[in-house]
GROMACS .gro file of C-alpha atoms in nm:
model
  251
    1MET     CA    1  -2.838   3.066   0.842
    2SER     CA    2  -3.060   2.907   1.107
    3GLY     CA    3  -3.206   2.568   1.015
    4VAL     CA    4  -2.960   2.499   0.731
    5THR     CA    5  -2.785   2.162   0.759
    6VAL     CA    6  -2.416   2.173   0.671
    7PRO     CA    7  -2.283   1.854   0.501
    8ALA     CA    8  -2.026   1.657   0.699
    9LEU     CA    9  -1.805   1.652   0.388
   10TRP     CA   10  -1.841   1.865   0.079
   11ALA     CA   11  -1.608   1.860  -0.220
   12GLU     CA   12  -1.671   2.127  -0.482
   13GLY     CA   13  -1.516   2.128  -0.830
   14VAL     CA   14  -1.204   1.933  -0.734
   15THR     CA   15  -0.951   1.899  -1.019
   16LYS     CA   16  -0.601   1.751  -0.993
   17SER     CA   17  -0.324   1.701  -1.249
   18TYR     CA   18   0.021   1.541  -1.246
   19GLY     CA   19   0.289   1.614  -1.504
   20GLY     CA   20   0.048   1.804  -1.725
   21ARG     CA   21  -0.208   1.522  -1.728
   22THR     CA   22  -0.545   1.583  -1.562
   23ILE     CA   23  -0.635   1.282  -1.343
   24ILE     CA   24  -0.967   1.400  -1.194
   25GLN     CA   25  -1.176   1.691  -1.314
   26ASP     CA   26  -1.450   1.904  -1.158
   27ILE     CA   27  -1.555   1.647  -0.898
   28SER     CA   28  -1.829   1.758  -0.660
   29LEU     CA   29  -1.989   1.542  -0.394
   30SER     CA   30  -2.133   1.578  -0.046
   31LEU     CA   31  -2.194   1.343   0.246
   32GLU     CA   32  -2.440   1.401   0.527
   33LYS     CA   33  -2.350   1.314   0.884
   34GLY     CA   34  -2.375   0.939   0.943
   35GLU     CA   35  -2.394   0.857   0.572
   36LEU     CA   36  -2.191   0.585   0.396
   37VAL     CA   37  -2.118   0.650   0.028
   38CYS     CA   38  -1.928   0.401  -0.188
   39LEU     CA   39  -1.709   0.511  -0.476
   40LEU     CA   40  -1.688   0.259  -0.760
   41GLY     CA   41  -1.479   0.282  -1.073
   42VAL     CA   42  -1.235   0.103  -1.298
   43SER     CA   43  -0.863   0.116  -1.224
   44GLY     CA   44  -0.709   0.442  -1.339
   45ALA     CA   45  -1.025   0.649  -1.292
   46GLY     CA   46  -0.858   0.856  -1.020
   47LYS     CA   47  -0.999   0.720  -0.694
   48THR     CA   48  -0.663   0.741  -0.513
   49THR     CA   49  -0.598   1.092  -0.647
   50LEU     CA   50  -0.942   1.199  -0.525
   51PHE     CA   51  -0.875   1.056  -0.178
   52HIS     CA   52  -0.537   1.230  -0.163
   53SER     CA   53  -0.710   1.557  -0.252
   54LEU     CA   54  -0.993   1.511  -0.002
   55SER     CA   55  -0.762   1.411   0.283
   56GLY     CA   56  -0.526   1.704   0.228
   57LEU     CA   57  -0.228   1.489   0.131
   58GLU     CA   58  -0.235   1.674  -0.201
   59ARG     CA   59  -0.373   2.020  -0.277
   60PRO     CA   60  -0.607   2.014  -0.577
   61ASP     CA   61  -0.532   2.244  -0.871
   62SER     CA   62  -0.878   2.391  -0.829
   63GLY     CA   63  -1.185   2.336  -0.616
   64ARG     CA   64  -1.219   2.308  -0.241
   65VAL     CA   65  -1.294   2.058   0.037
   66LEU     CA   66  -1.510   2.151   0.336
   67LEU     CA   67  -1.540   1.958   0.661
   68GLU     CA   68  -1.861   2.060   0.841
   69GLY     CA   69  -1.838   2.396   0.667
   70GLU     CA   70  -1.467   2.455   0.738
   71ASP     CA   71  -1.238   2.486   0.436
   72VAL     CA   72  -0.972   2.216   0.486
   73THR     CA   73  -0.837   2.212   0.128
   74GLY     CA   74  -0.474   2.099   0.131
   75HIS     CA   75  -0.463   2.062   0.511
   76PRO     CA   76  -0.376   1.702   0.615
   77GLY     CA   77  -0.487   1.566   0.950
   78LYS     CA   78  -0.844   1.699   0.929
   79ILE     CA   79  -1.003   1.406   0.743
   80SER     CA   80  -0.875   1.057   0.827
   81TYR     CA   81  -0.770   0.827   0.544
   82MET     CA   82  -0.725   0.451   0.582
   83LEU     CA   83  -0.537   0.265   0.310
   84GLN     CA   84  -0.606  -0.089   0.191
   85LYS     CA   85  -0.334  -0.236   0.417
   86ASP     CA   86  -0.368  -0.188   0.791
   87LEU     CA   87  -0.010  -0.051   0.822
   88LEU     CA   88   0.008  -0.127   1.194
   89LEU     CA   89   0.359  -0.084   1.331
   90PRO     CA   90   0.488  -0.434   1.416
   91HIS     CA   91   0.710  -0.319   1.705
   92LYS     CA   92   0.429  -0.135   1.887
   93ARG     CA   93   0.154  -0.287   2.098
   94VAL     CA   94  -0.202  -0.249   1.972
   95ALA     CA   95  -0.287   0.023   2.227
   96ASP     CA   96   0.009   0.232   2.110
   97ASN     CA   97  -0.072   0.168   1.744
   98VAL     CA   98  -0.428   0.292   1.764
   99ALA     CA   99  -0.332   0.590   1.984
  100LEU     CA  100  -0.069   0.711   1.734
  101PRO     CA  101  -0.288   0.985   1.575
  102LEU     CA  102  -0.340   1.139   1.919
  103VAL     CA  103   0.037   1.143   1.979
  104ILE     CA  104   0.084   1.314   1.641
  105GLN     CA  105  -0.170   1.575   1.755
  106GLY     CA  106   0.060   1.654   2.049
  107LYS     CA  107  -0.064   1.436   2.334
  108SER     CA  108   0.175   1.230   2.545
  109ALA     CA  109   0.181   0.853   2.489
  110ARG     CA  110   0.012   0.804   2.827
  111GLU     CA  111  -0.264   1.057   2.752
  112ALA     CA  112  -0.318   0.908   2.407
  113ARG     CA  113  -0.353   0.552   2.542
  114ALA     CA  114  -0.593   0.670   2.812
  115GLU     CA  115  -0.815   0.833   2.548
  116ALA     CA  116  -0.802   0.530   2.316
  117LEU     CA  117  -0.865   0.251   2.568
  118PRO     CA  118  -1.238   0.320   2.631
  119TYR     CA  119  -1.308   0.248   2.263
  120PHE     CA  120  -1.151  -0.100   2.262
  121LYS     CA  121  -1.472  -0.273   2.373
  122GLN     CA  122  -1.684  -0.083   2.123
  123PHE     CA  123  -1.448  -0.180   1.840
  124GLY     CA  124  -1.439  -0.547   1.947
  125LEU     CA  125  -1.074  -0.525   2.055
  126GLU     CA  126  -1.107  -0.583   2.428
  127GLY     CA  127  -0.815  -0.794   2.551
  128THR     CA  128  -0.582  -0.700   2.264
  129GLU     CA  129  -0.443  -0.380   2.418
  130GLY     CA  130  -0.106  -0.533   2.514
  131LYS     CA  131  -0.065  -0.759   2.211
  132TYR     CA  132   0.142  -0.697   1.899
  133PRO     CA  133  -0.013  -0.683   1.547
  134ALA     CA  134   0.136  -1.022   1.453
  135GLN     CA  135  -0.070  -1.181   1.730
  136LEU     CA  136  -0.401  -1.064   1.577
  137SER     CA  137  -0.618  -1.216   1.304
  138GLY     CA  138  -0.673  -1.025   0.980
  139GLY     CA  139  -1.016  -0.910   1.093
  140MET     CA  140  -0.885  -0.788   1.428
  141ARG     CA  141  -0.601  -0.600   1.260
  142GLN     CA  142  -0.855  -0.420   1.041
  143ARG     CA  143  -1.061  -0.329   1.347
  144ALA     CA  144  -0.748  -0.186   1.509
  145ALA     CA  145  -0.669   0.012   1.194
  146LEU     CA  146  -1.027   0.142   1.183
  147LEU     CA  147  -1.007   0.250   1.549
  148ARG     CA  148  -0.681   0.431   1.474
  149THR     CA  149  -0.848   0.602   1.176
  150PHE     CA  150  -1.148   0.703   1.389
  151LEU     CA  151  -0.929   0.848   1.664
  152GLY     CA  152  -0.753   1.066   1.410
  153SER     CA  153  -1.077   1.191   1.256
  154ARG     CA  154  -1.335   1.457   1.319
  155GLY     CA  155  -1.619   1.221   1.237
  156VAL     CA  156  -1.539   1.176   0.865
  157VAL     CA  157  -1.324   0.889   0.734
  158LEU     CA  158  -1.203   0.784   0.391
  159LEU     CA  159  -1.158   0.408   0.352
  160ASP     CA  160  -0.972   0.266   0.052
  161GLU     CA  161  -1.079  -0.098   0.006
  162PRO     CA  162  -1.031  -0.174   0.378
  163PHE     CA  163  -1.186  -0.522   0.368
  164SER     CA  164  -1.056  -0.652   0.034
  165ALA     CA  165  -0.794  -0.881   0.191
  166LEU     CA  166  -1.044  -1.056   0.420
  167ASP     CA  167  -1.212  -1.390   0.346
  168ALA     CA  168  -1.585  -1.385   0.266
  169LEU     CA  169  -1.708  -1.492   0.611
  170THR     CA  170  -1.483  -1.245   0.797
  171LYS     CA  171  -1.582  -0.971   0.554
  172ARG     CA  172  -1.955  -1.033   0.616
  173GLU     CA  173  -1.901  -1.020   0.991
  174ILE     CA  174  -1.694  -0.702   0.981
  175HIS     CA  175  -1.945  -0.533   0.747
  176LYS     CA  176  -2.220  -0.582   1.006
  177TRP     CA  177  -1.990  -0.468   1.285
  178TYR     CA  178  -1.873  -0.154   1.102
  179LEU     CA  179  -2.228  -0.041   1.025
  180GLY     CA  180  -2.310  -0.079   1.394
  181VAL     CA  181  -2.009   0.128   1.498
  182MET     CA  182  -2.094   0.393   1.236
  183GLU     CA  183  -2.444   0.427   1.376
  184GLN     CA  184  -2.328   0.445   1.739
  185LEU     CA  185  -2.062   0.709   1.666
  186ARG     CA  186  -2.252   0.897   1.391
  187LEU     CA  187  -1.949   0.838   1.172
  188THR     CA  188  -1.951   0.954   0.808
  189THR     CA  189  -1.772   0.730   0.557
  190LEU     CA  190  -1.657   0.760   0.197
  191PHE     CA  191  -1.558   0.410   0.091
  192VAL     CA  192  -1.366   0.298  -0.219
  193THR     CA  193  -1.434  -0.057  -0.336
  194HIS     CA  194  -1.411  -0.261  -0.656
  195ASP     CA  195  -1.669  -0.506  -0.515
  196ILE     CA  196  -2.018  -0.424  -0.644
  197ASP     CA  197  -2.182  -0.663  -0.394
  198GLU     CA  198  -2.005  -0.484  -0.108
  199ALA     CA  199  -2.115  -0.145  -0.239
  200VAL     CA  200  -2.482  -0.246  -0.260
  201LEU     CA  201  -2.480  -0.416   0.081
  202LEU     CA  202  -2.320  -0.122   0.264
  203SER     CA  203  -2.406   0.203   0.090
  204ASP     CA  204  -2.661   0.475   0.124
  205ARG     CA  205  -2.543   0.586  -0.221
  206VAL     CA  206  -2.306   0.452  -0.486
  207CYS     CA  207  -2.110   0.704  -0.694
  208ILE     CA  208  -1.956   0.592  -1.023
  209LEU     CA  209  -1.616   0.745  -1.102
  210ALA     CA  210  -1.537   0.708  -1.470
  211GLY     CA  211  -1.353   0.856  -1.765
  212GLN     CA  212  -1.008   1.001  -1.824
  213PRO     CA  213  -0.991   1.241  -1.652
  214GLY     CA  214  -1.212   1.088  -1.386
  215ARG     CA  215  -1.550   1.243  -1.312
  216ILE     CA  216  -1.856   1.144  -1.110
  217ALA     CA  217  -2.051   0.992  -1.399
  218ALA     CA  218  -2.355   0.870  -1.205
  219GLU     CA  219  -2.501   0.836  -0.858
  220LEU     CA  220  -2.736   0.561  -0.742
  221PRO     CA  221  -2.920   0.571  -0.407
  222ILE     CA  222  -2.963   0.231  -0.235
  223ARG     CA  223  -3.302   0.263  -0.068
  224SER     CA  224  -3.327  -0.075   0.107
  225GLN     CA  225  -3.306  -0.048   0.486
  226ARG     CA  226  -2.978  -0.144   0.655
  227PRO     CA  227  -2.840  -0.376   0.778
  228ARG     CA  228  -2.875  -0.584   0.463
  229GLY     CA  229  -2.809  -0.952   0.522
  230MET     CA  230  -2.799  -1.269   0.313
  231GLU     CA  231  -3.173  -1.256   0.243
  232PHE     CA  232  -3.129  -0.919   0.072
  233ALA     CA  233  -2.815  -1.039  -0.111
  234LEU     CA  234  -3.024  -1.316  -0.273
  235SER     CA  235  -3.321  -1.094  -0.358
  236GLU     CA  236  -3.443  -0.957  -0.690
  237GLU     CA  237  -3.396  -0.605  -0.551
  238PHE     CA  238  -3.025  -0.671  -0.490
  239LEU     CA  239  -2.981  -0.811  -0.842
  240ALA     CA  240  -3.159  -0.509  -0.991
  241TYR     CA  241  -2.918  -0.271  -0.814
  242LYS     CA  242  -2.622  -0.480  -0.927
  243LYS     CA  243  -2.738  -0.482  -1.289
  244GLU     CA  244  -2.791  -0.106  -1.284
  245ILE     CA  245  -2.440  -0.046  -1.148
  246LEU     CA  246  -2.287  -0.279  -1.409
  247ASN     CA  247  -2.472  -0.089  -1.683
  248LEU     CA  248  -2.348   0.244  -1.545
  249LEU     CA  249  -1.988   0.116  -1.529
  250GLU     CA  250  -2.004  -0.015  -1.886
  251ALA     CA  251  -2.155   0.312  -2.008
   0.00000   0.00000   0.00000
């Protein structure tokens, strides 16, 4: 229908069980293009199971996943998924590491590198193309992993605590950088974190995953304009959001 906006990512009624035990039940959520939504929840609420279902690594028992209107339920390789660890291959140079998704899609190593290299400056990786992962700092490794995730995506990425291993100063810097890259590339992000401060600083919306089986128990829009720096992090508005999220988690 003309004029109707199709969500970048839409999950509808997703349920998944293992060994007769339901892990997540009837989860529905949607993300608009360019939106960043954080998923918060206690351990065991089913965040990893949900990501496996959304990314196509596992087929849900019921429900469906749509990428810009296309049903991609149970089809891996459509929605990129970045785990907590960068998982860069130590024996490959950075250029070959980030180009790996393009090789998997059927391009030659040379073609894949040629397509990846123009993004190195944008991702703050200029000069690292010929280095090995062990030669990079933690922050640079995460940037490389994020570039690899982006190259394997169709504009939607799932990030599972990608910055949790970074120190506070590096994390603050990479937050600001990632939001800039998201805006430039119109990238859509669903982001798992256990860090409430991180969720409030980054998100357009925070979704609370709770219960056994896990369900979306609440959703909180963060209306303050991004980027949100230290001044916001020390404000009454920030504390009010944090208190509301803590109350939702406890409920």
